[in-house]
PDB file of C-alpha atoms in Angstrom:
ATOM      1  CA  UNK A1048      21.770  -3.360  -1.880  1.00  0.00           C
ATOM      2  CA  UNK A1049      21.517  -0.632   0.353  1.00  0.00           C
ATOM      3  CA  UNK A1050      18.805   1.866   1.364  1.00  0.00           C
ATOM      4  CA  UNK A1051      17.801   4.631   3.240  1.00  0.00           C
ATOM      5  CA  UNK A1052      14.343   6.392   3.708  1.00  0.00           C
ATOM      6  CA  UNK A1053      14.625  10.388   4.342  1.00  0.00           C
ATOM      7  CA  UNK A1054      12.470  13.583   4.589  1.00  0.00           C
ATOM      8  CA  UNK A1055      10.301  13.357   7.202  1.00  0.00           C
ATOM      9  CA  UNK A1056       6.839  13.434   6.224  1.00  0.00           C
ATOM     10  CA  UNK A1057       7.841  13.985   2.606  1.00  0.00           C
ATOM     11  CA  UNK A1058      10.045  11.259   2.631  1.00  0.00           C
ATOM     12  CA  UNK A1059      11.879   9.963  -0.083  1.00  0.00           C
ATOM     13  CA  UNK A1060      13.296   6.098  -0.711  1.00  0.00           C
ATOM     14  CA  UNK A1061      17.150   6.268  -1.787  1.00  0.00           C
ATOM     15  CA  UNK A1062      18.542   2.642  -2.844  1.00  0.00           C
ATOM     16  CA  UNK A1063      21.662   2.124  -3.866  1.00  0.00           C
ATOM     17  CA  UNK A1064      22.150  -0.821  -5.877  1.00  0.00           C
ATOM     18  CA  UNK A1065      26.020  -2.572  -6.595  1.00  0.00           C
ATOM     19  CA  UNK A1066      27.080  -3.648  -9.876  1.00  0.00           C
ATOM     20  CA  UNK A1067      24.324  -6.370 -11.435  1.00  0.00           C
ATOM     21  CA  UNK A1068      21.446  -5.796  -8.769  1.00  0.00           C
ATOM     22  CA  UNK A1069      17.629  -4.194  -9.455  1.00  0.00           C
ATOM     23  CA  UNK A1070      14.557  -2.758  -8.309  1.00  0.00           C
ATOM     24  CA  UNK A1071      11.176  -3.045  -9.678  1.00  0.00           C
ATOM     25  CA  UNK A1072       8.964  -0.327  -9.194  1.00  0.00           C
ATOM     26  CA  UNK A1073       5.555   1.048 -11.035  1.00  0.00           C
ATOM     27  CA  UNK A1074       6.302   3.311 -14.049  1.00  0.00           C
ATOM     28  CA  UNK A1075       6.541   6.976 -13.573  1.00  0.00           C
ATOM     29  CA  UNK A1076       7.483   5.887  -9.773  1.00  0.00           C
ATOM     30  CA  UNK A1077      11.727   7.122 -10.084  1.00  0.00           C
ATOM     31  CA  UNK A1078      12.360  10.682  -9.074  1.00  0.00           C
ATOM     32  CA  UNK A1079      16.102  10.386  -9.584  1.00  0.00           C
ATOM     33  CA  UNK A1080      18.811   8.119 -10.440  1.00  0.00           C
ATOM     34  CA  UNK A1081      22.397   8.177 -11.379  1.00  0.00           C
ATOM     35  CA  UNK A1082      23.963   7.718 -14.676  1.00  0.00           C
ATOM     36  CA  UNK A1083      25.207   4.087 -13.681  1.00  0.00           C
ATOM     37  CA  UNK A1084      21.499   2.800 -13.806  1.00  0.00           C
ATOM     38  CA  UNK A1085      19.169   1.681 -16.709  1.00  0.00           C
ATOM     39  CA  UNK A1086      15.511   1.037 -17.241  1.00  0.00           C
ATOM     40  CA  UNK A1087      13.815  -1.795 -18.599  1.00  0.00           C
ATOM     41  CA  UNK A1088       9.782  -1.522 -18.886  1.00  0.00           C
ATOM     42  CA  UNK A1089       7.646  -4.727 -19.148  1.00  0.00           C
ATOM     43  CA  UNK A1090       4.038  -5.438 -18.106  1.00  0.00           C
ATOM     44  CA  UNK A1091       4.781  -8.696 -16.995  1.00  0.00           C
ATOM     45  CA  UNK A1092       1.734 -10.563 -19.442  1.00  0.00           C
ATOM     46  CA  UNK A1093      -1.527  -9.326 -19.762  1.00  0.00           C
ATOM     47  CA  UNK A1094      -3.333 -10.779 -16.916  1.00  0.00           C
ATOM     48  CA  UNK A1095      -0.672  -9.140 -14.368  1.00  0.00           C
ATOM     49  CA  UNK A1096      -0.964  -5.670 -16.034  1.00  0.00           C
ATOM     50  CA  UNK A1097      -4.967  -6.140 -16.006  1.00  0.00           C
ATOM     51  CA  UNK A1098      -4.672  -6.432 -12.289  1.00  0.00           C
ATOM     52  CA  UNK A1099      -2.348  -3.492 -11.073  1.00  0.00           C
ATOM     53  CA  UNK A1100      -5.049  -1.612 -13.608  1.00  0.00           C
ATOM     54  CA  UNK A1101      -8.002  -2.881 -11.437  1.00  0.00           C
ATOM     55  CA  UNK A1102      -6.018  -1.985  -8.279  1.00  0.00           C
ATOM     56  CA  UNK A1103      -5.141   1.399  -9.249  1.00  0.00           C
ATOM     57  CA  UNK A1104      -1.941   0.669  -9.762  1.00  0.00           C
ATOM     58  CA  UNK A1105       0.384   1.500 -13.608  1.00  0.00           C
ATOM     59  CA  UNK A1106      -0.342  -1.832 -15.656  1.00  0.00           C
ATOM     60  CA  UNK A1107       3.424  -1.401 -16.576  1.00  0.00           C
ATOM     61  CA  UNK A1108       6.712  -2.050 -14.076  1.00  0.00           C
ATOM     62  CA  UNK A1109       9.857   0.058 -14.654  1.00  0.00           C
ATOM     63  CA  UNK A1110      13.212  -2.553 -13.502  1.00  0.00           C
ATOM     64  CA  UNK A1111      16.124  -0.306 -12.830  1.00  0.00           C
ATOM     65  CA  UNK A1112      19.637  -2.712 -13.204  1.00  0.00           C
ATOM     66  CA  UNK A1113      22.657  -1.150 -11.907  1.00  0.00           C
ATOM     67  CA  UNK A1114      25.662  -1.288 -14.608  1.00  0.00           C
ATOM     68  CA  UNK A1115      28.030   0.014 -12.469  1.00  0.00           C
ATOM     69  CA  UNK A1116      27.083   1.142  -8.295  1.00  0.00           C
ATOM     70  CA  UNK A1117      24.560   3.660  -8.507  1.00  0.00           C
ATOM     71  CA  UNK A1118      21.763   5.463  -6.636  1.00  0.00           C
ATOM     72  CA  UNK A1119      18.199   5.584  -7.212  1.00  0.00           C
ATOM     73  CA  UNK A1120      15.678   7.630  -5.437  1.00  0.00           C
ATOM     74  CA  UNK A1121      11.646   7.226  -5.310  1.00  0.00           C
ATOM     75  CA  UNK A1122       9.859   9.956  -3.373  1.00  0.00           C
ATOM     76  CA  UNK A1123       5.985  10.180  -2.074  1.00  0.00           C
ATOM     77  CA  UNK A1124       3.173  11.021  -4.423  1.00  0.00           C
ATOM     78  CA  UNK A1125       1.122  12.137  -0.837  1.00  0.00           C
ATOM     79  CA  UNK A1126       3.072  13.638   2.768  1.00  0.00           C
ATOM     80  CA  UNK A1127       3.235  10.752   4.785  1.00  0.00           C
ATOM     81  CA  UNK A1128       5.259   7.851   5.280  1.00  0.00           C
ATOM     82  CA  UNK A1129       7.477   4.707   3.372  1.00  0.00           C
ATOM     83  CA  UNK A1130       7.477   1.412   4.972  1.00  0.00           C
ATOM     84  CA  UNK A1131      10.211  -1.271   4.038  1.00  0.00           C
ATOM     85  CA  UNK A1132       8.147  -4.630   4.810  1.00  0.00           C
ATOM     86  CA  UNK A1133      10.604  -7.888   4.721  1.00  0.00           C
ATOM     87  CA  UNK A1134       9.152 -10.480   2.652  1.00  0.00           C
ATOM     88  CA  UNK A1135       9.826 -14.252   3.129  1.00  0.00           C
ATOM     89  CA  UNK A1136       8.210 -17.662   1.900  1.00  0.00           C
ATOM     90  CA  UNK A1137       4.914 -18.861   3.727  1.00  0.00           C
ATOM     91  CA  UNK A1138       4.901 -14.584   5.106  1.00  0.00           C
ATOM     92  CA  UNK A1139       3.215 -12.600   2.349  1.00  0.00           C
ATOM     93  CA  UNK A1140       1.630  -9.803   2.551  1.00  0.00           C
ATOM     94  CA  UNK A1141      -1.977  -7.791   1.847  1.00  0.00           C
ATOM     95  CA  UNK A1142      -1.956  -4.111   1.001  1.00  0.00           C
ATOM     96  CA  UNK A1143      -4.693  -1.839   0.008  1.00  0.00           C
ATOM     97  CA  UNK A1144      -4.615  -0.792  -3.598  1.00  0.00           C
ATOM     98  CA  UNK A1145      -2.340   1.737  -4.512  1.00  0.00           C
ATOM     99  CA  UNK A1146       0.290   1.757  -1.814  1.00  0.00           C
ATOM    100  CA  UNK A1147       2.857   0.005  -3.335  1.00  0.00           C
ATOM    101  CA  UNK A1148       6.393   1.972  -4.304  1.00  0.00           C
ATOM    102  CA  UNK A1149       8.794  -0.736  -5.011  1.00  0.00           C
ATOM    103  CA  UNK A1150      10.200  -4.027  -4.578  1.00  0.00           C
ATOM    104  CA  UNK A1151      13.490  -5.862  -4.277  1.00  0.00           C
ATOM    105  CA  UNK A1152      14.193  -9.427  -4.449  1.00  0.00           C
ATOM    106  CA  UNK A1153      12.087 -12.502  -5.739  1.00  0.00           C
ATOM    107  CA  UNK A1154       8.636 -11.083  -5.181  1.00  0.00           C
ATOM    108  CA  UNK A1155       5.394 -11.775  -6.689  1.00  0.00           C
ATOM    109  CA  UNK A1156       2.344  -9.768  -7.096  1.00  0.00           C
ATOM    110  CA  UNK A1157      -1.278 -10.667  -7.807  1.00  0.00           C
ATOM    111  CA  UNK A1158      -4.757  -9.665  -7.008  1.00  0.00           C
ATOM    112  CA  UNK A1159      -6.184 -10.379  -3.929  1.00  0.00           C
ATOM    113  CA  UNK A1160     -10.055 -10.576  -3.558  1.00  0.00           C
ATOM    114  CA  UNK A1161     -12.036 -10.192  -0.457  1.00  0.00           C
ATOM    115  CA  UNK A1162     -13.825 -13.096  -0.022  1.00  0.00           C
ATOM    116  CA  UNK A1163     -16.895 -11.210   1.837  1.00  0.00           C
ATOM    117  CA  UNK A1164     -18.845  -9.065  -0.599  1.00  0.00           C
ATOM    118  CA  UNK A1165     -19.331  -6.581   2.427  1.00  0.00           C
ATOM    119  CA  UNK A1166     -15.626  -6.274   2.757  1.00  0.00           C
ATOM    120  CA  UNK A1167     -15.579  -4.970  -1.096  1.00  0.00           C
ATOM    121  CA  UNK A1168     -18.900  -2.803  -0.828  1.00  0.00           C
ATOM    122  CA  UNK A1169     -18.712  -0.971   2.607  1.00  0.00           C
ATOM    123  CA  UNK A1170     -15.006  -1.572   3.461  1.00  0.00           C
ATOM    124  CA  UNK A1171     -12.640   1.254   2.630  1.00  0.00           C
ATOM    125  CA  UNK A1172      -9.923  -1.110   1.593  1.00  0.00           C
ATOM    126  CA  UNK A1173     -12.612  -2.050  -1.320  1.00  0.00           C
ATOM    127  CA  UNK A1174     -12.997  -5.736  -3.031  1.00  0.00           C
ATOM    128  CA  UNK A1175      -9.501  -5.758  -4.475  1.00  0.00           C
ATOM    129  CA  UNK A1176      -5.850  -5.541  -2.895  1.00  0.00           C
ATOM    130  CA  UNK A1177      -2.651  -6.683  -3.564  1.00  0.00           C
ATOM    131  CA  UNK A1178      -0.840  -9.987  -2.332  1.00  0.00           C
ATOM    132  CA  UNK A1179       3.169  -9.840  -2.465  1.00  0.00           C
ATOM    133  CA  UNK A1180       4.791 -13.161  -1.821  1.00  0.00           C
ATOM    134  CA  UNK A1181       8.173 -14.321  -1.865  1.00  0.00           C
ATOM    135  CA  UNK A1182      11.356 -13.871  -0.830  1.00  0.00           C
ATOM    136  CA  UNK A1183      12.691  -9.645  -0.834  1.00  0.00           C
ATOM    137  CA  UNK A1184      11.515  -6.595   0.573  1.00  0.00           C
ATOM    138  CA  UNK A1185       7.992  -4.590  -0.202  1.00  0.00           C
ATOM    139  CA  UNK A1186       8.247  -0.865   0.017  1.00  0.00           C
ATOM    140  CA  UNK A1187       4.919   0.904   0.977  1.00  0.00           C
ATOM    141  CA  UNK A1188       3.508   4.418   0.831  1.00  0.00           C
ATOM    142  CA  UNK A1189       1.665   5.263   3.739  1.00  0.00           C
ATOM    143  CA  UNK A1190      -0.756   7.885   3.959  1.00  0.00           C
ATOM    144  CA  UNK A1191       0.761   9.976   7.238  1.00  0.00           C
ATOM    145  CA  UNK A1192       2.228   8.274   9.302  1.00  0.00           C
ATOM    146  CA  UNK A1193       2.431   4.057  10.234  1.00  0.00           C
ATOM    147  CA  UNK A1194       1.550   2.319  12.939  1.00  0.00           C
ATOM    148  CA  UNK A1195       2.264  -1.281  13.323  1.00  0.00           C
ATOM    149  CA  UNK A1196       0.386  -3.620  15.815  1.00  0.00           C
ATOM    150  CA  UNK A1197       0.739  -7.308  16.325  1.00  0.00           C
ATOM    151  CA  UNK A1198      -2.699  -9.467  16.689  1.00  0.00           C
ATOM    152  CA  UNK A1199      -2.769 -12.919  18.539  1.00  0.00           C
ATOM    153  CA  UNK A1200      -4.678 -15.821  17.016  1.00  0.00           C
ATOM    154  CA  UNK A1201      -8.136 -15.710  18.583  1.00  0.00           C
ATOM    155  CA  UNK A1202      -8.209 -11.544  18.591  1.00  0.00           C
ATOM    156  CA  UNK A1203      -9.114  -8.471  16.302  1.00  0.00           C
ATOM    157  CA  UNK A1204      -8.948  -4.891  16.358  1.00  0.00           C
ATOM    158  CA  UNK A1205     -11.691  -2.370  15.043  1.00  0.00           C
ATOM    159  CA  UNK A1206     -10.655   0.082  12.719  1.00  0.00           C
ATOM    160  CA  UNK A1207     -12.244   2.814  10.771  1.00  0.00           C
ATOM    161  CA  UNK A1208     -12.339   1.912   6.989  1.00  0.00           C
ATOM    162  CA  UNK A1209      -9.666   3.332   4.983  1.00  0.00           C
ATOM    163  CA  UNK A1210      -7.038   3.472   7.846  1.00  0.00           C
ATOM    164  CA  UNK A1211      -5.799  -0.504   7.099  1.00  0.00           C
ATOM    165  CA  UNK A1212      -2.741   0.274   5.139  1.00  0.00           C
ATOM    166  CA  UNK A1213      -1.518  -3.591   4.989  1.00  0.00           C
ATOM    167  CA  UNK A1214      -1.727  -6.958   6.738  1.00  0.00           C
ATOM    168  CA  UNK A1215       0.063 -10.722   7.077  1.00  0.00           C
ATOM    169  CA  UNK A1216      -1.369 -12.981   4.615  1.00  0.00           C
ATOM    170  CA  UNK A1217      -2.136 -14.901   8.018  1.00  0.00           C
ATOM    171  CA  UNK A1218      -4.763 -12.236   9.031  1.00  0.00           C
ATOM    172  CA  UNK A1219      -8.876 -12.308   7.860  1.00  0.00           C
ATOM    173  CA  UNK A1220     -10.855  -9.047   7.308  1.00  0.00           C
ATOM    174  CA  UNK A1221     -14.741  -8.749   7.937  1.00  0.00           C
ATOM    175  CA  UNK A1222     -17.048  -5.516   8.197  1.00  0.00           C
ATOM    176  CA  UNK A1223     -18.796  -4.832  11.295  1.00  0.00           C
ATOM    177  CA  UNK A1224     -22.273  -2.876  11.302  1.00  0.00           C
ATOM    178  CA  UNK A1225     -21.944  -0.185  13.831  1.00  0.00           C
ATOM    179  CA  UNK A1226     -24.824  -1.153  16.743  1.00  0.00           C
ATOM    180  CA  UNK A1227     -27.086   1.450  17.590  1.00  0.00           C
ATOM    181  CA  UNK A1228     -29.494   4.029  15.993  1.00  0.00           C
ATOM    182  CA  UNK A1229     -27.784   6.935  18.381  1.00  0.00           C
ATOM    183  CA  UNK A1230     -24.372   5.533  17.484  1.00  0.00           C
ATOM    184  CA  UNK A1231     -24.967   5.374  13.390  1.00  0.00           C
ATOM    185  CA  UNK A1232     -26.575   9.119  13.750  1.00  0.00           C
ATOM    186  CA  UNK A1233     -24.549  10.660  15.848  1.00  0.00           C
ATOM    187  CA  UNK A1234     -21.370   9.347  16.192  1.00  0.00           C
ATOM    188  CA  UNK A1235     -19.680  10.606  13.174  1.00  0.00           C
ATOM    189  CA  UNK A1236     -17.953   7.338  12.244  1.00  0.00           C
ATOM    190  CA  UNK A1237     -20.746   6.227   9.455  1.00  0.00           C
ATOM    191  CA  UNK A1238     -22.769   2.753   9.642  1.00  0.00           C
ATOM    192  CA  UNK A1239     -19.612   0.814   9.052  1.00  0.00           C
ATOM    193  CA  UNK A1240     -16.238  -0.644  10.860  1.00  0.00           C
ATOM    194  CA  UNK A1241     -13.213  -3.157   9.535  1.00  0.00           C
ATOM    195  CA  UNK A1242     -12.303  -5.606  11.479  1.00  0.00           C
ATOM    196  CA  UNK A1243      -8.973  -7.612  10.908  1.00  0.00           C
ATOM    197  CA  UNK A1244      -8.469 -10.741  13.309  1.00  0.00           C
ATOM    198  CA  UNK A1245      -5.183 -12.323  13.956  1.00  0.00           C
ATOM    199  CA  UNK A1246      -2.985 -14.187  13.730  1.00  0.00           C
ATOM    200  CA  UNK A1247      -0.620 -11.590  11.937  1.00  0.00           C
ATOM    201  CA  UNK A1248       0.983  -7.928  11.837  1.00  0.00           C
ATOM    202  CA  UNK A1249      -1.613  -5.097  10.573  1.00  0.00           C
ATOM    203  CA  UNK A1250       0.154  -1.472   9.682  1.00  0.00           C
ATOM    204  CA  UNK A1251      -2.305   1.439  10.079  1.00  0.00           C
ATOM    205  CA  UNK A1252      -2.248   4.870   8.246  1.00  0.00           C
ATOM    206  CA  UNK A1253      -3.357   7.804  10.295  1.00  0.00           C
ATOM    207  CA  UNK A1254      -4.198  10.073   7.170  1.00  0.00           C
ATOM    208  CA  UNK A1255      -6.314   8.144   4.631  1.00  0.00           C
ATOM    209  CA  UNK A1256      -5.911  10.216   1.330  1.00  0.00           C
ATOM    210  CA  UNK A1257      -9.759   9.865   0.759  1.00  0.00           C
ATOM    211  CA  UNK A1258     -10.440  11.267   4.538  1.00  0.00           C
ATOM    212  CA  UNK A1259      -8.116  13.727   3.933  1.00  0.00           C
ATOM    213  CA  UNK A1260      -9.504  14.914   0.528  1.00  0.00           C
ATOM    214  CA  UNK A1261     -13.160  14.804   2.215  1.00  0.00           C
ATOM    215  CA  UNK A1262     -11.946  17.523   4.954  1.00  0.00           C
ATOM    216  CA  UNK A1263      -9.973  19.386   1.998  1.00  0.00           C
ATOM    217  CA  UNK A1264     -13.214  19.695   0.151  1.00  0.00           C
ATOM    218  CA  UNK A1265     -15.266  21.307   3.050  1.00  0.00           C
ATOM    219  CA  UNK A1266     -12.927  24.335   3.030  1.00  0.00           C
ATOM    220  CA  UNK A1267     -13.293  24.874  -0.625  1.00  0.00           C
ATOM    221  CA  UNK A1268     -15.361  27.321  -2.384  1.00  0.00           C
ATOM    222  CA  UNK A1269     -18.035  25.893  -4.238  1.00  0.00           C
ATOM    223  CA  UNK A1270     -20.709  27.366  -7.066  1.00  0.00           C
ATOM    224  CA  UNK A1271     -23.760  27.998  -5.509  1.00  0.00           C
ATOM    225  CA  UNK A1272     -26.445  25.799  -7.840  1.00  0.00           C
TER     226      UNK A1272
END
């Protein structure tokens, strides 16, 4: 299996798969494929499908097995960015709901619940991601574009919520009240912070698709009541 991810900030995921090999992906996620492929759609049980529902995600999965070598091609549903995360046993990985594209290999999905009740109620990334384990690669979508930042056991970084795209299995997330009456008021970052410590890799979005529709809005005519 090969692949290649083109187009900028439109990008667009091309794989091309050699006689007897697959990807899994969400249904409706293929933009284009040659003739040599075929689908196969399955929801994987009832409990599985329940889950991608509850994380936003199609409760079926579309496998794509090449008959013959072939290309298949899975573009953006949002400008920004596709991340190829390698996936390995005791290395999973946590991603926010909705930002998974496809998968190759022996990987397994389930729901992953914040274990803080602030986490699911203030927290951007919300109550329920995604875990992937196994052995394969995850493919993200990434709202704009990804930045990647190692954190060392014993340290954490402070992020706005909504801007954690995914994290190492390894890492813990908390919410952090912002300190300060002048701070909450005035500071334009709202009462709330995520904070991810180490040890483990965290990816970072710089265009949240909920931030983004939020500025979209302001510029749009409304009714007067």
């Amino acid at each position: 299996m090969k692949y290649s991810i083109e187009g900028g900030n439109l990008p667009v995921l091309k794989v091309l798969l050699e006689k007897g090999e697959s990807i899994e992906c969400e249904a409706g996620a293929m933009a284009w494929m040659d003739d040599e492929i075929e689908m196969k759609t399955q929801a994987g049980g009832f409990g599985k499908a329940l889950g991608r529902m509850f994380t936003k995600e199609n409760a079926f999965m579309n496998t794509y097995y090449a008959k013959q070598a072939g290309e298949i091609a899975f573009s953006s549903k949002f400008p920004g960015s596709i991340l190829a995360v390698p996936i390995t046993p005791g290395n999973g990985l946590i991603v926010q709901k909705g930002s998974f594209l496809a998968c190759v290999g022996q990987i397994e999905s389930e729901v992953y619940l914040q274990k803080k009740i602030s986490g699911g109620i203030f927290g951007g990334e919300g109550f329920l991601m995604r875990r992937y384990s196994g052995n394969g690669i995850v493919f993200l979508e990434i709202d704009g574009s990804a930045h990647e930042y190692e954190i060392p056991a014993g340290d954490c970084k402070i992020i706005d919520t909504g801007y954690v795209a995914s994290m190492s299995e390894s890492c813990k997330m908390e919410i952090r009240s912002i300190k300060g009456v002048k701070n909450v008021l005035f500071g334009g970052e709202g009462l709330f912070n995520t904070v991810v410590y180490g040890p483990g890799k965290i990816t970072l979005q710089s265009m949240p698709i909920a931030s983004t529709a939020m500025q979209l809005y302001a510029y749009m005519p409304h009714g007067s009541n």
